[in-house]
XYZ file of C-alpha atoms in Angstrom:
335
model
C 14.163 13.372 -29.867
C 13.030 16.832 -29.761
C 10.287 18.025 -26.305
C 6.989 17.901 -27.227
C 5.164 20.803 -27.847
C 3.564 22.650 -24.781
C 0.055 22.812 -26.216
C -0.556 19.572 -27.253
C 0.090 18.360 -23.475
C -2.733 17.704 -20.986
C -1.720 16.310 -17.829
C -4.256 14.149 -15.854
C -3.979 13.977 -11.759
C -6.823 11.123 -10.661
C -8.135 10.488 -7.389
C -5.220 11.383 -5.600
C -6.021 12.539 -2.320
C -1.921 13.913 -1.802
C -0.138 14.567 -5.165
C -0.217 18.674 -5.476
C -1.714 19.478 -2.313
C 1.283 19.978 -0.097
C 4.067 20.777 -1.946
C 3.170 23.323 -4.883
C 6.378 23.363 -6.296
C 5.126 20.043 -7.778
C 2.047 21.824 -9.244
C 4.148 24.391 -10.445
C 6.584 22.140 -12.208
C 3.906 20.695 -14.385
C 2.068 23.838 -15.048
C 5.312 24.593 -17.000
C 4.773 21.506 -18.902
C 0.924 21.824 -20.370
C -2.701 22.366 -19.284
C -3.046 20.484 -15.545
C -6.267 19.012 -14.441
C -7.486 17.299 -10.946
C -10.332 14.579 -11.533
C -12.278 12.481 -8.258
C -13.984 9.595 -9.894
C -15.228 6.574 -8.396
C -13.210 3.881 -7.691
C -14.590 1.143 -9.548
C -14.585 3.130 -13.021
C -12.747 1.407 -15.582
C -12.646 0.852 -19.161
C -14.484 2.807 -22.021
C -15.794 5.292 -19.462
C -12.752 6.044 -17.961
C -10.919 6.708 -21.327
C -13.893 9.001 -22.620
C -13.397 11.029 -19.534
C -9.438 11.129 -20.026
C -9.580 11.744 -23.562
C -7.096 14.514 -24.722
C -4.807 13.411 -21.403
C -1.662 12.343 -22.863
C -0.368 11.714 -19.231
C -2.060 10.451 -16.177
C -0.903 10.609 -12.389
C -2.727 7.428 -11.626
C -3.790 6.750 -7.561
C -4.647 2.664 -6.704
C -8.178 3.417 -8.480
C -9.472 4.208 -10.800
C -9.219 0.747 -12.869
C -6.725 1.116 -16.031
C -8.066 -2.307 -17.667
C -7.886 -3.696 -21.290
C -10.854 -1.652 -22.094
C -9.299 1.619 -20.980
C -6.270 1.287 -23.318
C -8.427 0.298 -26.317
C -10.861 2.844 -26.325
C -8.469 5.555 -24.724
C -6.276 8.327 -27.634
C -2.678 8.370 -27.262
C -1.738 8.288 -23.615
C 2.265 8.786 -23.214
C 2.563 8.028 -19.505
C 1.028 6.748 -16.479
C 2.868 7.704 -13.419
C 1.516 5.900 -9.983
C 2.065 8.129 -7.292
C 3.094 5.050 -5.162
C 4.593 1.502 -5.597
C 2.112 -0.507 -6.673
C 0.230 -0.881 -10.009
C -2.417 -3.713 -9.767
C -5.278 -1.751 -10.839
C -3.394 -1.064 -14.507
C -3.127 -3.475 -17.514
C 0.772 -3.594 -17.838
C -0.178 -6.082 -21.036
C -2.227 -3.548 -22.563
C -0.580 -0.009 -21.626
C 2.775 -1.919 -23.510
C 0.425 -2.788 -26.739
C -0.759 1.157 -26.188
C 2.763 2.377 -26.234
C 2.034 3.763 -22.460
C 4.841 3.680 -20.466
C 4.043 2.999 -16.415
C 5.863 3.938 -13.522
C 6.219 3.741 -10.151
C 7.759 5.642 -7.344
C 10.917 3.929 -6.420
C 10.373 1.542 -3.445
C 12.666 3.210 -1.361
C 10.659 6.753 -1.190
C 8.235 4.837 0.976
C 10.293 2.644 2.788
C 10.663 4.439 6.104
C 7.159 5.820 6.170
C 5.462 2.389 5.470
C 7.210 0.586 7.965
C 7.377 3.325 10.800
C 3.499 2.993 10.527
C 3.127 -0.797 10.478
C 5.235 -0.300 14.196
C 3.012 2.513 14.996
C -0.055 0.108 14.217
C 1.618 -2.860 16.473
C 2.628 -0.937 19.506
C -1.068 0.571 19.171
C -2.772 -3.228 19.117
C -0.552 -4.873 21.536
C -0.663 -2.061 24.436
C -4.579 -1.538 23.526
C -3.522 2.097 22.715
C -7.058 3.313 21.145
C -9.230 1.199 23.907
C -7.287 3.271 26.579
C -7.450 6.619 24.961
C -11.659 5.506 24.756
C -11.225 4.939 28.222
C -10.027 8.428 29.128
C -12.191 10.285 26.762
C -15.456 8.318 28.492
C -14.040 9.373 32.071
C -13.004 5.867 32.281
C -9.889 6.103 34.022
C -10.564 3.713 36.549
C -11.029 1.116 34.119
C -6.973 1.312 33.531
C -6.261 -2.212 35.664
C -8.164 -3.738 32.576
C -5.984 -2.738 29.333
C -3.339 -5.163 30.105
C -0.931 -5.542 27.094
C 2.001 -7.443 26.036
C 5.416 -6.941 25.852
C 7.533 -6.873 21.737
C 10.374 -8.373 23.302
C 11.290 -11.692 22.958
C 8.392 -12.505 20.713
C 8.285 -14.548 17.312
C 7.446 -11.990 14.470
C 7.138 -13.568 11.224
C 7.098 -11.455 7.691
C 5.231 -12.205 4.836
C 6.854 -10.181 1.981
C 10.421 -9.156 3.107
C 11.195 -7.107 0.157
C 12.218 -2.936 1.034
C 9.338 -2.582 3.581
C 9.455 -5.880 5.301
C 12.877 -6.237 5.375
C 13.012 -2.717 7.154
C 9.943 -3.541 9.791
C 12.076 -6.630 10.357
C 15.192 -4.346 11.092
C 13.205 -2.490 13.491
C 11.548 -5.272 15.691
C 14.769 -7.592 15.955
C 17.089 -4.677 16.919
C 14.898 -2.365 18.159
C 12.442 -4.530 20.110
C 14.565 -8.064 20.437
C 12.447 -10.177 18.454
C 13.359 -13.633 16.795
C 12.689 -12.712 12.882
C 11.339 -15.065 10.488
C 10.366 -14.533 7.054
C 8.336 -15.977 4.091
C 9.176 -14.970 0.831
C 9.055 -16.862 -2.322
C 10.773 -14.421 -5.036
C 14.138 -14.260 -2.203
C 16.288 -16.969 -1.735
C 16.928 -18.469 1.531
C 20.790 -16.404 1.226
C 18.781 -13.532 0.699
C 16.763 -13.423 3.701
C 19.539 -14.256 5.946
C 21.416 -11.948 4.505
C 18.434 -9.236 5.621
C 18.605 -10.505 8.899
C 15.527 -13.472 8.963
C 15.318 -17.089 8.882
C 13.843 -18.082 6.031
C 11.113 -20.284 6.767
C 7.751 -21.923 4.526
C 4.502 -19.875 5.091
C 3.383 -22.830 7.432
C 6.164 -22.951 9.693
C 5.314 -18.819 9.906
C 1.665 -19.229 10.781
C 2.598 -21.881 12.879
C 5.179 -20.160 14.990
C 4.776 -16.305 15.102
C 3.264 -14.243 17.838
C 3.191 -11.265 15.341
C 2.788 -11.465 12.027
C 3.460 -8.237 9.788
C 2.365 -8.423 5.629
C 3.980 -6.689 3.359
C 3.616 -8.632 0.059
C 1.911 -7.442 -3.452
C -0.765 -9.242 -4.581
C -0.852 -11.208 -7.581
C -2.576 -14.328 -8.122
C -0.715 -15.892 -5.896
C -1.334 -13.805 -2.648
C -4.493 -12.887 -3.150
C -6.147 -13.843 0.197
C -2.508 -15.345 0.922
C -4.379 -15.719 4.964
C -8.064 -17.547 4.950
C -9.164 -20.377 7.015
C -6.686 -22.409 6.707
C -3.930 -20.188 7.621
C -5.957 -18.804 10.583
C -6.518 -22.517 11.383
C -2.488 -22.811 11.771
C -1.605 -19.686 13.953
C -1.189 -19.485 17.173
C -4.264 -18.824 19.251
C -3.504 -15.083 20.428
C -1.567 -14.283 17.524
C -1.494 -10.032 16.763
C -1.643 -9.413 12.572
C -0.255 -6.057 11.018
C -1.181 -5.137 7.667
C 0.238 -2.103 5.699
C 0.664 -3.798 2.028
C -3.235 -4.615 0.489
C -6.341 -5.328 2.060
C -6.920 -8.486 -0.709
C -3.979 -10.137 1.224
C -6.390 -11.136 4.194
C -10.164 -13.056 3.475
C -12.364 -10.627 5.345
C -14.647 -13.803 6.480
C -11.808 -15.897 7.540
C -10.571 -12.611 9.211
C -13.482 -12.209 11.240
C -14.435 -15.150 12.115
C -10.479 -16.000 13.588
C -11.957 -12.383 15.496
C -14.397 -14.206 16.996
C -12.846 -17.400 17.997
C -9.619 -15.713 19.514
C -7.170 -16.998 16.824
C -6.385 -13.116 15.994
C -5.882 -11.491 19.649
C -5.243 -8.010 17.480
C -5.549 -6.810 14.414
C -3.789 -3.318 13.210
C -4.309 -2.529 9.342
C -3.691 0.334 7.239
C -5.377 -0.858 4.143
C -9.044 -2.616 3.914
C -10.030 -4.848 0.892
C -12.647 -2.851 -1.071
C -11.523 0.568 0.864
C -12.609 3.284 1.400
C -14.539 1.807 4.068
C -17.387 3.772 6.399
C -18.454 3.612 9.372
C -20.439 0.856 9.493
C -17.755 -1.844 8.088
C -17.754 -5.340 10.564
C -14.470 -4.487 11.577
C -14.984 -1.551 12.895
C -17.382 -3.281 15.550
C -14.032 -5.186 17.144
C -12.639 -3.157 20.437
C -8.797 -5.180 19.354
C -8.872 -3.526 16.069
C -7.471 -0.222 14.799
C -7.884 0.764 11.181
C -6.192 3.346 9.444
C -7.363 5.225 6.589
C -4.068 4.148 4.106
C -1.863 6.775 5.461
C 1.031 4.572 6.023
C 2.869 7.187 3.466
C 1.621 9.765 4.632
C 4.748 11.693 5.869
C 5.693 14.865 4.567
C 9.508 13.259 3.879
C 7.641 10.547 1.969
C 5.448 12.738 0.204
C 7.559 14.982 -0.774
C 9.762 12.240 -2.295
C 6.916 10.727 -4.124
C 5.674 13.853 -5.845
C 9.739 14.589 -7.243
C 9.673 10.786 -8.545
C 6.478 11.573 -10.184
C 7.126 15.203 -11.787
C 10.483 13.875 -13.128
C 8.686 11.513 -14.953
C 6.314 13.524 -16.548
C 9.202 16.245 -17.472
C 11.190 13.837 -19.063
C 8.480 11.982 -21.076
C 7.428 15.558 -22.296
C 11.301 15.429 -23.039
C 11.341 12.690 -25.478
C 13.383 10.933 -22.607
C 12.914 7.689 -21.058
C 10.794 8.064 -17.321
C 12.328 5.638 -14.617
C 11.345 3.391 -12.815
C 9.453 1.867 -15.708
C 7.251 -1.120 -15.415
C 7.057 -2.375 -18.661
C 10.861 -2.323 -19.870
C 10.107 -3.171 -23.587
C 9.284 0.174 -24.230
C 12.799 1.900 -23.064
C 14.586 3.021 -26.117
């Protein structure tokens, strides 16, 4: 198939806070390719409004909002790609970008795996050693308050995944050889050979809740995670238990959440993703002195960034190509 031609292709870049901004060679690349355009919308818009304001945009490098629904598709023109500068794709149709002809991609898993789970460490070590309360201390002229941030120690410690696919897996590498942790894992799409083989023991969500002293998520929602921890999983865990969270906010019920706050269940809580995020300043979380939020930086490395933004140009070069993009969620389309 012959490229298509350069004037007939408009490239969209939505609410991505990253893509362009640190590397320009990835600017430059598509500038070679078409007309380029940056949009901010808000991160609820979806369907027919979206698609009006992306008309003409053959190809869009989607963020996790706006909201690609069924809507979108059937009142957007011809859109060629959608390229998510990251791993997941929740807030897009898959069903209806295939009926569209839209192919969708996604960075390959690995690009983020280091960055993700260096963070979700960065996030524990923080919690458990009251790293943020301390620094408060300090900055108050609180020093003398030190004999009160007592922490706890990693080692020796049950940490129990949730998700142990290319992040988990890796944040499990790094606590059982790093910090001498017993590793257990939950994951329905592995098999039991699979996890042992990535260095857990495979064990029922229960028997996780039931027995970890840290407990790290780093599952995708679906229908089936979606608030994967509510009351009665906080009813299970240990009282005292420290939760990391740099996969979705919709993983964890915000209610449930706070009120296992309150009652002591959760002794600390480090999370790099909020359901309903952005968040401000005046989110019930933020009110919790064992809590450290994160504004979703968790790939936020330049490695990792710089990895993402090659993953998503080559995409865009190749559809403009006639070629097939990789990485491509909905397979039926590869020719």
């Amino acid at each position: 198939m012959k490229g298509r031609d350069k004037m007939t292709i408009k490239i969209a870049i939505v609410n991505s806070s990253s893509f362009g901004k640190y590397f320009p060679s990835h600017m430059d690349r598509l500038k070679k390719l078409g007309e380029v355009d940056r949009f901010e919308f808000s991160k609820d818009i979806r369907g027919k409004e979206l698609a009006e304001k992306l008309m003409g945009y053959s190809i869009i490098i989607a963020s996790v909002t706006a909201q690609y629904d069924r809507e979108f598709f059937e009142k957007k023109d011809k859109t060629l790609l959608i390229a998510r500068h990251g791993i997941g794709y929740n807030n897009i149709d898959i069903g209806a970008a295939t009926e569209k002809g839209t192919f969708v991609t996604i960075v390959d898993a690995i690009v983020e795996r280091e960055a993700v789970a260096e963070n979700a460490i960065a996030l524990l070590t923080s919690v458990i050693r009251q790293v943020g309360l301390a620094w408060r201390k300090v900055r108050e002229g609180k020093w003398e308050e030190r004999a009160k941030l007592i922490g706890y120690e990693i080692k020796g410690k049950t940490v129990g995944i949730i998700g142990f696919g290319n992040i988990g897996s890796r944040v499990g590498e790094i606590l059982k050889y790093g910090f001498n942790t017993k590793l257990i894992a939950y994951d329905p799409y592995l098999s039991s050979e699979e996890i042992i083989k990535r260095g857990a023991e495979p064990v029922s969500l229960e028997e996780l809740l039931k027995n970890s002293d840290i407990i790290s998520l780093n599952a995708f929602v679906d229908e089936n995670s979606y608030h994967i921890l509510s009351d009665k999983e906080f009813s299970l865990m240990k009282k005292g238990v420290f939760i990391v969270n740099t996969a979705r906010g919709e993983l964890i019920d915000e209610k449930s959440l706070i009120k296992a706050l309150d009652e002591g269940i959760v002794a600390g809580l480090g999370i790099d993703v909020v359901e309903g995020e952005p968040i401000d300043q005046h989110h019930p979380l933020l009110a919790y002195k064992n809590v450290i939020i994160t504004p979703h930086i968790s790939a936020y490395t330049y490695e990792c960034l710089s990895g993402m933004g090659d993953k998503v140009v080559s995409d865009v070069e190749k559809v403009v190509k006639g070629e097939n993009p990789d990485n491509v969620v909905n397979k039926e389309l590869l020719k």
